[in-house]
mmCIF file of C-alpha atoms and ligand atoms in Angstrom:
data_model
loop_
_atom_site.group_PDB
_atom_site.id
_atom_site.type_symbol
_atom_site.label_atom_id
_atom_site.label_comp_id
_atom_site.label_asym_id
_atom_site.label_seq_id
_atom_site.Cartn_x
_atom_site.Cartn_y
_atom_site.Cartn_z
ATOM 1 C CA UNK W 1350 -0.354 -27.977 -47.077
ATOM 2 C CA UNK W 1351 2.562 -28.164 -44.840
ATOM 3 C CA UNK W 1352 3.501 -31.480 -44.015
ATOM 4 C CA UNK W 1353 4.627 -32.917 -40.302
ATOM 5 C CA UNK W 1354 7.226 -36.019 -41.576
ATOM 6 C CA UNK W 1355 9.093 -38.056 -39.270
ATOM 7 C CA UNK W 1356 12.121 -40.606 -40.387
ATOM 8 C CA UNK W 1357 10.180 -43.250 -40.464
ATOM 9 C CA UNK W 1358 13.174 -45.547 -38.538
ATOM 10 C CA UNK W 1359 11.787 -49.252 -39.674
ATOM 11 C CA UNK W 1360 15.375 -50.155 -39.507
ATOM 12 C CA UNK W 1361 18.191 -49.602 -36.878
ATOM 13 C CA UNK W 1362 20.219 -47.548 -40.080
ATOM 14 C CA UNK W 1363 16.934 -46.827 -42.419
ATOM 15 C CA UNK W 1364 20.464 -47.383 -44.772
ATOM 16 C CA UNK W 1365 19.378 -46.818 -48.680
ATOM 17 C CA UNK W 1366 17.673 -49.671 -50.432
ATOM 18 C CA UNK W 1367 15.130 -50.109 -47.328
ATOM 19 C CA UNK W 1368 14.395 -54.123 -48.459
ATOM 20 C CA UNK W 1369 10.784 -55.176 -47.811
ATOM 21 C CA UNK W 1370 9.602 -58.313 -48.821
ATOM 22 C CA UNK W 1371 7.529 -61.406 -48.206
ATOM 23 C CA UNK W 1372 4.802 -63.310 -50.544
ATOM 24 C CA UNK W 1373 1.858 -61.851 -51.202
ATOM 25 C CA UNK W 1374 -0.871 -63.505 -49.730
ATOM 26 C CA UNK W 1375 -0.013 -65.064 -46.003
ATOM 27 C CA UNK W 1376 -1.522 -68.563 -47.322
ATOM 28 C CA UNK W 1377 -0.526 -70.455 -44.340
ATOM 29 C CA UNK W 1378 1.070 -70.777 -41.207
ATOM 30 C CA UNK W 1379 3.542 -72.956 -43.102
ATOM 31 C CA UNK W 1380 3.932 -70.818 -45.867
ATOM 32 C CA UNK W 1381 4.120 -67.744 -43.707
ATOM 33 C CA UNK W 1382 7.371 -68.957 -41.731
ATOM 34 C CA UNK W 1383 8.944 -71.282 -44.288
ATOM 35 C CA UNK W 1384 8.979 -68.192 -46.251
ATOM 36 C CA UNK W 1385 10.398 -65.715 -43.673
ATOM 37 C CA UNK W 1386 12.983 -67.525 -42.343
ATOM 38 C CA UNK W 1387 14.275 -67.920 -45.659
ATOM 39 C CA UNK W 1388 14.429 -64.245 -46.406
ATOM 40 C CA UNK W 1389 15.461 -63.569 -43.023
ATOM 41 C CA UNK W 1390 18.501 -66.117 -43.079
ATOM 42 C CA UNK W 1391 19.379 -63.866 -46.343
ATOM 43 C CA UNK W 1392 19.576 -60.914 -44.174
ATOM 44 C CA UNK W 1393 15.916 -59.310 -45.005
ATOM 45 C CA UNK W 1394 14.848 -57.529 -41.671
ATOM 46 C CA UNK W 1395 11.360 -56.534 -42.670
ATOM 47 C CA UNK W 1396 8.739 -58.865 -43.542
ATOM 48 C CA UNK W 1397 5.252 -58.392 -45.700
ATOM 49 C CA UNK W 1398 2.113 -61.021 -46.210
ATOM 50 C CA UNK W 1399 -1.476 -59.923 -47.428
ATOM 51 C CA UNK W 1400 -3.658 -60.884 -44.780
ATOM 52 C CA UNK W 1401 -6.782 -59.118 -46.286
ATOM 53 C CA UNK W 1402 -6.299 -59.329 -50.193
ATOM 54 C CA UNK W 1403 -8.306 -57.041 -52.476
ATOM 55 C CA UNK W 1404 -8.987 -58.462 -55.769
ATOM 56 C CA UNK W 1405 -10.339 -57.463 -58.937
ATOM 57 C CA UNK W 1406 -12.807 -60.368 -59.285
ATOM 58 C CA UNK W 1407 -14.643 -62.030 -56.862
ATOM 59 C CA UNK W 1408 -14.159 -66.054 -56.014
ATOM 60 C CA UNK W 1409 -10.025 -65.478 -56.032
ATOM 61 C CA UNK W 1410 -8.150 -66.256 -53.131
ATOM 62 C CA UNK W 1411 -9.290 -63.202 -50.600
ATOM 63 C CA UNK W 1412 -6.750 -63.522 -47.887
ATOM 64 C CA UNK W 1413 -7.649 -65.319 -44.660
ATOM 65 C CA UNK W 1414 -8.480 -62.301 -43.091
ATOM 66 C CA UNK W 1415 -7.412 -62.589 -38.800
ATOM 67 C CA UNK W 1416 -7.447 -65.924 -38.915
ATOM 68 C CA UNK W 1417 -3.647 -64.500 -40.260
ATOM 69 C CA UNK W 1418 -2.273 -62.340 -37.903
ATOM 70 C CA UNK W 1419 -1.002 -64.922 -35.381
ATOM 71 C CA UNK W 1420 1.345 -66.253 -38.042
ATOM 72 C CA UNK W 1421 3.010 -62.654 -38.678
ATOM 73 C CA UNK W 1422 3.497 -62.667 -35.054
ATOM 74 C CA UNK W 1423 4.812 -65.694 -34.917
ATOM 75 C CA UNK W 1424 7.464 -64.466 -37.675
ATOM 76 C CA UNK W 1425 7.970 -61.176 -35.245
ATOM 77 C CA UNK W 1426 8.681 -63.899 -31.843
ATOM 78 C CA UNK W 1427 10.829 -66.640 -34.597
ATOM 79 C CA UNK W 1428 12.682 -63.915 -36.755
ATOM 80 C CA UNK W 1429 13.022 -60.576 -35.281
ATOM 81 C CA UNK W 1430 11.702 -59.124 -38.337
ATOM 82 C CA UNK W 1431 9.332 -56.189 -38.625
ATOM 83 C CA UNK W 1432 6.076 -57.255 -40.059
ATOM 84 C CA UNK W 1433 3.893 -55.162 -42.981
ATOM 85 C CA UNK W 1434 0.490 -55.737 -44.001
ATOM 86 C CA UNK W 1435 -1.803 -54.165 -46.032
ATOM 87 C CA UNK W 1436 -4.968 -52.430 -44.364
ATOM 88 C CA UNK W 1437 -8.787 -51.355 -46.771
ATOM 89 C CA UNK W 1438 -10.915 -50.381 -43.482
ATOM 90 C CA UNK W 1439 -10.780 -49.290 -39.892
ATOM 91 C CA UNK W 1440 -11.517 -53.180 -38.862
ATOM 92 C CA UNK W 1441 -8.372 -53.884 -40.680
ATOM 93 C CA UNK W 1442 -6.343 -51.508 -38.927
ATOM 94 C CA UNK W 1443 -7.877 -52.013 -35.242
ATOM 95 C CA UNK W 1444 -7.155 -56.213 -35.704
ATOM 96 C CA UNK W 1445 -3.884 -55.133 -36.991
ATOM 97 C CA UNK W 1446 -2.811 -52.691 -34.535
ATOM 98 C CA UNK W 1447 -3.954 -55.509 -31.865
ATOM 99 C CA UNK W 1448 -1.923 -58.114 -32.785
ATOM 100 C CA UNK W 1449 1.459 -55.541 -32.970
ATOM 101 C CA UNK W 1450 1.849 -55.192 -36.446
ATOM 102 C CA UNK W 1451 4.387 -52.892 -37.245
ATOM 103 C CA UNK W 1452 3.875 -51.288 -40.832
ATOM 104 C CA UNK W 1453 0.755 -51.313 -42.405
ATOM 105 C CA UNK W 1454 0.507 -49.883 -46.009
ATOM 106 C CA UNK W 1455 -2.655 -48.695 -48.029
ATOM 107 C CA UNK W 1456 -3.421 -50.761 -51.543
ATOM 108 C CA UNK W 1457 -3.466 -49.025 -54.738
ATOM 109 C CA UNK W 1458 -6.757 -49.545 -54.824
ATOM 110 C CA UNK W 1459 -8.141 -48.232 -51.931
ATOM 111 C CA UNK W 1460 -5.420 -45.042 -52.145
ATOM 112 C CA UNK W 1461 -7.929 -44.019 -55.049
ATOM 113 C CA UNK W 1462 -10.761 -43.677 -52.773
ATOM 114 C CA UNK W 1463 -10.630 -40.331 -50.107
ATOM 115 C CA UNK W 1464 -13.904 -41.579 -48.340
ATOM 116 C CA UNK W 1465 -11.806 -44.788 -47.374
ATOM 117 C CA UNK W 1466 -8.546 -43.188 -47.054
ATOM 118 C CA UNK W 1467 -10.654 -40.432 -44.253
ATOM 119 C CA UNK W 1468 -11.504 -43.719 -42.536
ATOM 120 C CA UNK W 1469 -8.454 -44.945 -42.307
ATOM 121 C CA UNK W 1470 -6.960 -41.649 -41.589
ATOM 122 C CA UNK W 1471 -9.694 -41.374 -38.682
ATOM 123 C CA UNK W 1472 -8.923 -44.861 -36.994
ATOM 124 C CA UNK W 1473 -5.133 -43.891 -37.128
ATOM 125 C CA UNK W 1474 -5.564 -41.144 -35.377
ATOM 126 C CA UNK W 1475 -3.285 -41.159 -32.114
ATOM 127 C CA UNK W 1476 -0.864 -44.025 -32.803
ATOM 128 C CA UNK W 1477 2.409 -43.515 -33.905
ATOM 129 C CA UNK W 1478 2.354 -46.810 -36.631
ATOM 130 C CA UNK W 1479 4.749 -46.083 -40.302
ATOM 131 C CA UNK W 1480 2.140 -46.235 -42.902
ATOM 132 C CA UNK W 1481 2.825 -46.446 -46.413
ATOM 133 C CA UNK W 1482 0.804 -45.267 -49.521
ATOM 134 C CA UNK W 1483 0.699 -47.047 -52.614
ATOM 135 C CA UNK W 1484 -0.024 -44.892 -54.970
ATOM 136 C CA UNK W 1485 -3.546 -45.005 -56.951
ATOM 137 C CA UNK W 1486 -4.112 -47.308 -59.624
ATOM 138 C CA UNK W 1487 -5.023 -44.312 -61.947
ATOM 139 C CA UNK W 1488 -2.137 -42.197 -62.388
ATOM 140 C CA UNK W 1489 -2.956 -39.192 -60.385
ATOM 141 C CA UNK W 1490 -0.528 -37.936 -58.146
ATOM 142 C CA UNK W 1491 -2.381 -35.488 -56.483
ATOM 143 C CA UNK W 1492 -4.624 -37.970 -55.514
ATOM 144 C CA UNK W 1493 -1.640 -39.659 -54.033
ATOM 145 C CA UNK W 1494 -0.574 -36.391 -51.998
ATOM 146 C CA UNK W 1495 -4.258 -36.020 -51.062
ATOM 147 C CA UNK W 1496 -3.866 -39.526 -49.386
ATOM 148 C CA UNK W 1497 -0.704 -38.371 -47.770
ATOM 149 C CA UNK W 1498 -1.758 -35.109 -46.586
ATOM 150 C CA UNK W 1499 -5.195 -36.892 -44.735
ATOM 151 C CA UNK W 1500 -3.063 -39.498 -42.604
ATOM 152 C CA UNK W 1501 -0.071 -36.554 -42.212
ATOM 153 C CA UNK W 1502 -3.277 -34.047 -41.065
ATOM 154 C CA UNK W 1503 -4.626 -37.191 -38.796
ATOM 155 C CA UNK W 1504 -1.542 -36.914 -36.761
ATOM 156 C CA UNK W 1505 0.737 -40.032 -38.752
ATOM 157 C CA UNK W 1506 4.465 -38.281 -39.236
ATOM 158 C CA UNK W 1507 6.485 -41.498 -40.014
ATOM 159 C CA UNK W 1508 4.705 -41.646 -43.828
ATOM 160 C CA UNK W 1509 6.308 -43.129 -46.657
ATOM 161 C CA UNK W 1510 5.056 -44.086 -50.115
ATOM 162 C CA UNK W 1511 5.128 -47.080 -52.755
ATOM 163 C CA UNK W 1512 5.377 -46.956 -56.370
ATOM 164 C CA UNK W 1513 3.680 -49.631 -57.972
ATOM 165 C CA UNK W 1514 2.969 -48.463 -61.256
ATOM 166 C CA UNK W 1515 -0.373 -47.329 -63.130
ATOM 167 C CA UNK W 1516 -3.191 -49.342 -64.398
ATOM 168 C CA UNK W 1517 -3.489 -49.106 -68.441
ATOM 169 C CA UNK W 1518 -5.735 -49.702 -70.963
ATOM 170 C CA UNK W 1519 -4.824 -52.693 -73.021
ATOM 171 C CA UNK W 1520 -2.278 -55.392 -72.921
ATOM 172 C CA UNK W 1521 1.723 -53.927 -72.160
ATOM 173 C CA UNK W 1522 5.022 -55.051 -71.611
ATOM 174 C CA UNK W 1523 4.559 -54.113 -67.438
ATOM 175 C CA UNK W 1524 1.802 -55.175 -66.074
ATOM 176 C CA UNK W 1525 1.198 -51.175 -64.330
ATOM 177 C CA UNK W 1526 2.858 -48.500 -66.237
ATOM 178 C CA UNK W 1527 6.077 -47.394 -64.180
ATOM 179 C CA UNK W 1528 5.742 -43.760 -65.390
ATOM 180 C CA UNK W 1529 8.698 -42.739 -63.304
ATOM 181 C CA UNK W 1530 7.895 -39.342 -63.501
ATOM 182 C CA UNK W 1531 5.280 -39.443 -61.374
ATOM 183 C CA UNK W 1532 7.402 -40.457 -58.465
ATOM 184 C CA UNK W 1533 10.006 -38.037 -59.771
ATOM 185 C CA UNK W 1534 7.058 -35.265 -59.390
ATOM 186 C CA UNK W 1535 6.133 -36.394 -55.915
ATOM 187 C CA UNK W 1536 9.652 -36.489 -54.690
ATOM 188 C CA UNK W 1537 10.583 -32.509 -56.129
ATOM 189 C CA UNK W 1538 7.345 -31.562 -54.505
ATOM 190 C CA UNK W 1539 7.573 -33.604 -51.111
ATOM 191 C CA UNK W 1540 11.545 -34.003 -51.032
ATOM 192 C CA UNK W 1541 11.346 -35.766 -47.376
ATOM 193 C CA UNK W 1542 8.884 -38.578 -48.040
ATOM 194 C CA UNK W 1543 10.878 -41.903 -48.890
ATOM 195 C CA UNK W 1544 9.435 -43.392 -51.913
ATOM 196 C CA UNK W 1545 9.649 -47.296 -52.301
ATOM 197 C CA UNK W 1546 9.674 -49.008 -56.031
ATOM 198 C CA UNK W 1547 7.435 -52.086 -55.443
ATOM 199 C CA UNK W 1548 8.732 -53.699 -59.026
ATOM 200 C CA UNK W 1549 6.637 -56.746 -58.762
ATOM 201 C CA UNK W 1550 3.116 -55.391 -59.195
ATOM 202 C CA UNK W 1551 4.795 -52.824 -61.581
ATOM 203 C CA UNK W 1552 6.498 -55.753 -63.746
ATOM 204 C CA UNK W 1553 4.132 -58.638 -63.328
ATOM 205 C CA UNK W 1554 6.556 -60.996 -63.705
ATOM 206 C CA UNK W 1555 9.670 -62.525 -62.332
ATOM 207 C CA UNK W 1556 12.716 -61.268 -65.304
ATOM 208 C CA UNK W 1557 11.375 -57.616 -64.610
ATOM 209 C CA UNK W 1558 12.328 -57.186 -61.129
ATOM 210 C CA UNK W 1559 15.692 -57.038 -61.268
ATOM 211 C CA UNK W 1560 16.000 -54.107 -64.466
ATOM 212 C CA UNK W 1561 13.115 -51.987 -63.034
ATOM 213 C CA UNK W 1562 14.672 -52.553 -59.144
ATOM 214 C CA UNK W 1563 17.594 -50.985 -60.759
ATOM 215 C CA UNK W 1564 15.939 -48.488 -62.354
ATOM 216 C CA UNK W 1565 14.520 -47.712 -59.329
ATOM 217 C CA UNK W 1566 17.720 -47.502 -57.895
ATOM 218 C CA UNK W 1567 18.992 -45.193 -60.643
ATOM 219 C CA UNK W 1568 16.469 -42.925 -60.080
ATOM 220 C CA UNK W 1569 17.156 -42.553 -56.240
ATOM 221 C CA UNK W 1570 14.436 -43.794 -54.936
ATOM 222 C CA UNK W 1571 14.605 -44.907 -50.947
ATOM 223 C CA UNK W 1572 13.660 -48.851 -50.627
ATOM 224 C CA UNK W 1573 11.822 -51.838 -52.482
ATOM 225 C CA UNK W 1574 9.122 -53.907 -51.626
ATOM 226 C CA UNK W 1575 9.466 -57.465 -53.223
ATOM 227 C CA UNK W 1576 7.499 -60.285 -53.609
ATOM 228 C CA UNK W 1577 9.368 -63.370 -52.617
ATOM 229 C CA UNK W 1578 7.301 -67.444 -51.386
ATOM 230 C CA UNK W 1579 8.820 -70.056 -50.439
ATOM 231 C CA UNK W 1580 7.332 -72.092 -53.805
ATOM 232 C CA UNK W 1581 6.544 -69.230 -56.459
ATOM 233 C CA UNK W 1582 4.938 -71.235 -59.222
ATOM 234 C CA UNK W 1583 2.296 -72.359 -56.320
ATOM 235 C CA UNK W 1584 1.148 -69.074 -54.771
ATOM 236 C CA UNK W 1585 -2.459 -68.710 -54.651
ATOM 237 C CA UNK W 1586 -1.929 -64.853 -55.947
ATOM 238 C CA UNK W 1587 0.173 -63.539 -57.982
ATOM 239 C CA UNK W 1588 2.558 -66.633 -58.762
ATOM 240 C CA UNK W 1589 4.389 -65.521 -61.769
ATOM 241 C CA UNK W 1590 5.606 -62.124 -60.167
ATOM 242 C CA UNK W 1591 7.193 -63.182 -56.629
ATOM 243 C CA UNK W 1592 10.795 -65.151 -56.459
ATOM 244 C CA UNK W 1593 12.097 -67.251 -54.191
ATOM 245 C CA UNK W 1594 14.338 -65.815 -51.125
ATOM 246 C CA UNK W 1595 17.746 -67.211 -53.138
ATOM 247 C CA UNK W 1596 16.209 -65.678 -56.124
ATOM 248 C CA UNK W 1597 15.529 -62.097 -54.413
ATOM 249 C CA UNK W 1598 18.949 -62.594 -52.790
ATOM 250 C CA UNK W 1599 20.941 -63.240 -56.152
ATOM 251 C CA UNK W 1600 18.902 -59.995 -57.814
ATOM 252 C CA UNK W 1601 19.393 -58.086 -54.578
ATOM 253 C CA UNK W 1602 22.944 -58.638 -54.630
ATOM 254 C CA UNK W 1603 23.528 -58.034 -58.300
ATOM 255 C CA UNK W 1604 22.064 -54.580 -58.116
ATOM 256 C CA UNK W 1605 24.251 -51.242 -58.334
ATOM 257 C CA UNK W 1606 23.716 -48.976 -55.798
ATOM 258 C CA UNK W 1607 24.858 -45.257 -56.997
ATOM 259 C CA UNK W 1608 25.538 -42.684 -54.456
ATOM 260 C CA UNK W 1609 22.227 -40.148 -54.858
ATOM 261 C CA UNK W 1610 24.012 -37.011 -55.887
ATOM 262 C CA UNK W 1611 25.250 -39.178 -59.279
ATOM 263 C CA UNK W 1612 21.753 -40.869 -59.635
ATOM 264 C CA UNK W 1613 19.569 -38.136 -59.620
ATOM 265 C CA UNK W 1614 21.169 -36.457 -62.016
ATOM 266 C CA UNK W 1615 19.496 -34.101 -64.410
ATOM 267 C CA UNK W 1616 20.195 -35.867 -67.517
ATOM 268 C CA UNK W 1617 19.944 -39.491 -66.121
ATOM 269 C CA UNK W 1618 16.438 -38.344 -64.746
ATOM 270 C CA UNK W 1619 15.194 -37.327 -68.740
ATOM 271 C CA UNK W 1620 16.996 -40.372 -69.824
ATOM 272 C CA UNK W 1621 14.859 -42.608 -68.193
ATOM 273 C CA UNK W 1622 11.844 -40.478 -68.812
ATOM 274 C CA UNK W 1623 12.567 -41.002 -72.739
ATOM 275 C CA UNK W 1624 13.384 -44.506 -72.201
ATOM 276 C CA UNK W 1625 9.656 -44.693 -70.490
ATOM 277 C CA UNK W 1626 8.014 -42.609 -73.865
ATOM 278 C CA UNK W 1627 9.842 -44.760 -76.434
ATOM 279 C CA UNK W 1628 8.568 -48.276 -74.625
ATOM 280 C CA UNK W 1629 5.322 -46.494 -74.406
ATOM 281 C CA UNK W 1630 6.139 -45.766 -78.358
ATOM 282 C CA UNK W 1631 6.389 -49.600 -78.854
ATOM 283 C CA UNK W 1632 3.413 -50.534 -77.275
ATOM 284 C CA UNK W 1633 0.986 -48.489 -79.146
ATOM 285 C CA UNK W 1634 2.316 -49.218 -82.277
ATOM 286 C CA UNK W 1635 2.460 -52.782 -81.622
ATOM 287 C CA UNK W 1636 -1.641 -52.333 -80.299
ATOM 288 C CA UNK W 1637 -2.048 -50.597 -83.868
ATOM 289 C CA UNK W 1638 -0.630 -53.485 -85.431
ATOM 290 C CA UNK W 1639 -3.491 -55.620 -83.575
ATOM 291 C CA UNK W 1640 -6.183 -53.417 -84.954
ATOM 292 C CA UNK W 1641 -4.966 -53.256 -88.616
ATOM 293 C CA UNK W 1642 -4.690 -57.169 -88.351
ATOM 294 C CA UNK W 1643 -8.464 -57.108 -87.641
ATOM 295 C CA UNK W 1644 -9.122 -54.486 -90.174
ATOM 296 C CA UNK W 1645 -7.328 -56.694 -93.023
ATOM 297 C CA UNK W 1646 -9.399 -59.173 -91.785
ATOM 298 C CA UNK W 1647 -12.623 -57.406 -91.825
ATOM 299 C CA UNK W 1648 -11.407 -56.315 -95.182
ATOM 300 C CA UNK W 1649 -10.903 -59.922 -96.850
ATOM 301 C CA UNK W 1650 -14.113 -61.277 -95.746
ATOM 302 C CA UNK W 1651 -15.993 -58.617 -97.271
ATOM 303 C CA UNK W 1652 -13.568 -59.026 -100.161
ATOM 304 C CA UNK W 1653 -12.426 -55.400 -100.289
ATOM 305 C CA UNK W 1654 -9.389 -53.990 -101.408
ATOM 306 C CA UNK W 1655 -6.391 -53.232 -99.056
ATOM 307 C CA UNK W 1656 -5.339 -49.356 -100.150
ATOM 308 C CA UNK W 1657 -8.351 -46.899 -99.755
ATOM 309 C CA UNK W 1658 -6.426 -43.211 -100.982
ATOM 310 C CA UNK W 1659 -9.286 -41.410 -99.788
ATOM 311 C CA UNK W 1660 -8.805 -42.540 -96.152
ATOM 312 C CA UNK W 1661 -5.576 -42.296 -96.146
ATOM 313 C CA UNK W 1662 -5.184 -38.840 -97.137
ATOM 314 C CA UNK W 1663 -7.447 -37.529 -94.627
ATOM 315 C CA UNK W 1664 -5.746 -39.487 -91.875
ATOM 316 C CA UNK W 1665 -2.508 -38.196 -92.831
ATOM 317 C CA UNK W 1666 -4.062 -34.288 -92.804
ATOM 318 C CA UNK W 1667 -5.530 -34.602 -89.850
ATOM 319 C CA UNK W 1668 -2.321 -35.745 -87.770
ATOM 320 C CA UNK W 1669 -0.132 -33.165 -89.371
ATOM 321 C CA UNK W 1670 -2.843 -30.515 -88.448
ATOM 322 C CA UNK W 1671 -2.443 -32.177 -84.893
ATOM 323 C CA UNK W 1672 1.417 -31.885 -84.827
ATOM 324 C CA UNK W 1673 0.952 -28.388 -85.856
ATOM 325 C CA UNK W 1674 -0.970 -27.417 -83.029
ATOM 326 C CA UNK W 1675 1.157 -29.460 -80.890
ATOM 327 C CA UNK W 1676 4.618 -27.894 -82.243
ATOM 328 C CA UNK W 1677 5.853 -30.886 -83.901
ATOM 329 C CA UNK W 1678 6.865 -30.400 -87.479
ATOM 330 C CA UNK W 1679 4.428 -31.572 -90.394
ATOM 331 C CA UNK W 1680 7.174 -33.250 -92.647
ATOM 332 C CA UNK W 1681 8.113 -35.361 -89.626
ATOM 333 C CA UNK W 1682 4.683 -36.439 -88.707
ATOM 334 C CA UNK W 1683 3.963 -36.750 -92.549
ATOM 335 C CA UNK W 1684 6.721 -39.173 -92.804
ATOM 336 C CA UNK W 1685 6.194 -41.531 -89.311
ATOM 337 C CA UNK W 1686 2.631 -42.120 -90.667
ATOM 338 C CA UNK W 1687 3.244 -42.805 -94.061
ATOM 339 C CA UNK W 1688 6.287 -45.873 -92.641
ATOM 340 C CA UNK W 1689 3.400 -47.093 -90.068
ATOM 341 C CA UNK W 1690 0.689 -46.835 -92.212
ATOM 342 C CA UNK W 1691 3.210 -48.826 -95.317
ATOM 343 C CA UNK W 1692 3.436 -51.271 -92.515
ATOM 344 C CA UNK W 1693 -0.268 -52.061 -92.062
ATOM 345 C CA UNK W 1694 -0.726 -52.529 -95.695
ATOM 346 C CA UNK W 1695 2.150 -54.924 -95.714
ATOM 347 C CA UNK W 1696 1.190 -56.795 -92.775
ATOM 348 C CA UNK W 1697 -2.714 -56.720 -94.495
ATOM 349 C CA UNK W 1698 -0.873 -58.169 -97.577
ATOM 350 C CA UNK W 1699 0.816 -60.856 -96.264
ATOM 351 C CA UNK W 1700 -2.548 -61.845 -94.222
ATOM 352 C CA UNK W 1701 -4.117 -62.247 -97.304
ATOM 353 C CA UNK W 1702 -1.708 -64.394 -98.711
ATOM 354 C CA UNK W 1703 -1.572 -66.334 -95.985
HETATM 355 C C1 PEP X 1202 0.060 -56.016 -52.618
HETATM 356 O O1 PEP X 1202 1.077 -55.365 -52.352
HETATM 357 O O2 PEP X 1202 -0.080 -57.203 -52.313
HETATM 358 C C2 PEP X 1202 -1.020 -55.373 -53.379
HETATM 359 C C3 PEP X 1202 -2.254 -55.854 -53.390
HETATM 360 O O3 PEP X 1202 -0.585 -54.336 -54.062
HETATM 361 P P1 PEP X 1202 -1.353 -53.162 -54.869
HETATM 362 O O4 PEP X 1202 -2.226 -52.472 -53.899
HETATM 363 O O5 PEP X 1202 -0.198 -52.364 -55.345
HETATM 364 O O6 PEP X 1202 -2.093 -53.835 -55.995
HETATM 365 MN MN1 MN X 1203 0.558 -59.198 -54.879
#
């Protein structure tokens, strides 16, 4: 589909990074405007509190809903600053679009679902409000441009997106997966959209922002959306990602800020993409590692022995068949397993003589 985009103008230059940021949950009126005249005394012109928090289990701190919104306008009539917030559901955006807030974006998690994104799409329809798209917490980018294209086909033209990383099995260094070539994908096939990193639901925690808001950078993207509270270590969500103002203003200003045509450069792109594989590398062989520790453990409760031949010769036949078919040579898929699998038994060794 054709897409209808407008600049989305949230600032009087829209001038390359866009800088979003606030804490995220709008805890309290205090909190709210401690916090925002902080980041806007450090020259951040666009501000961004939860009001409606989704969360993955219940009895965690849910946002206080409306009860909210009069303290982002009270940051609007103090500050000057544009106010974000993030909307789930037609009541969202109706009490949202009533009390003159002025960018609302869509949660990863509700991006995933088209019945809600239709809804929201639907209760958009006719105002002229800059919505932005997380992307889905799965990584599944044409669910993403299916989320664009139902808000873009409801009439919204001043559309941007967020990259907040993907949702993984298992325990990793990021908390979502960056898998920058996702966004890379979105921005070859949609080249006007502006795509904003959001490194602190991507990282997880505070000494990631400032190399993957870099990164980010690197790889041309448009803005970033941080988290920043008055009192991190106190949020009542996510406490060990967001930063103080001073903190965001000392990584903001440390950053390097290529010119596009240099950045987006072919070889810097693939760079970064093998940089992503090789962490990705680490962290399944470090989750092996985990296993083969409970194996060895398994193993010397049921006193048996470490080596078993016959299982490891099989192993070893299947993955070369499986770098055959996949056009990797045999030797050199031979010769990884036979160093990781040396490794296990080592690690299994010195378990047992622990
Ligand atoms: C947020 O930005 O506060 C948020 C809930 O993000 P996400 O939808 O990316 O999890
Ligand atoms: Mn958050």
């Amino acid at each position: 589909m054709q897409l209808q985009l407008k600049p989305l103008n949230l600032t009087a230059t829209d001038r390359r990074p866009l800088l979003i940021s606030g804490p995220c949950s709008a805890e309290s009126e205090e909190q709210v405007l401690t916090t925002a005249h902080m980041l806007s005394d450090s020259g951040i012109n666009i501000f961004r509190a939860g009001v409606w928090k989704p969360r993955t289990k219940p009895g965690c701190f849910e946002g206080h809903g409306e009860k909210a919104l009069p303290w982002m306008q009270q940051v609007k009539a103090e500050t000057g600053m544009k106010v974000a917030t993030e909307v789930a559901t037609p009541q969202h955006v109706e009490a949202a679009l009533k009390a003159g807030i002025d960018i609302l974006w869509i949660g990863a998690r509700t991006t995933v679902n088209p019945f809600a994104v239709q809804e929201l799409a639907d209760s958009l329809r006719g105002t002229d409000i800059p919505i932005l798209i997380k992307n889905p917490i799965n990584p599944d980018l044409e669910l993403w441009i299916g989320a664009i294209e139902r808000l873009n086909r409801a009439g919204i033209q001043r559309l941007g997106v967020i990259h907040r990383g993907f949702s993984s099995y298992d325990r990793k260094l990021y908390r979502y997966q960056p898998m920058w070539q996702i966004p890379i994908e979105l921005r070859r096939r949609i080249p006007d959209i502006p795509i904003i990193c959001d490194p602190s639901h991507m990282g997880g925690r505070r000494d990631l922002i400032a190399p993957l808001s870099q990164q980010a950078m690197d790889l041309g993207m448009d803005g970033l959306i941080i988290e920043s509270h008055c009192d991190p270590d106190n949020a009542w969500s996510d406490a060990a990602q967001q930063l103080t103002p001073s903190d965001l203003s000392a990584m903001l200003g440390s950053l390097i800020i290529r010119n596009e045509t240099q950045s987006t450069d072919l070889i810097a792109l693939l760079r970064r993409q093998i940089d992503d594989i090789d962490n990705q590398i680490i962290e399944i062989i470090a989750r092996r590692m985990r296993i083969c520790r409970e194996i060895g453990q398994y193993k010397l409760e049921h006193d048996m022995t470490i080596f078993h031949p016959q299982r490891y010769s099989e192993m070893i036949e299947r993955h070369e068949q499986q770098g055959d078919t996949l056009g990797v040579d045999k030797d050199f898929i031979r010769e990884i397993f036979s160093i990781i699998h040396h490794e296990s038994v080592r690690e299994q060794i010195e378990q047992r003589n622990e």
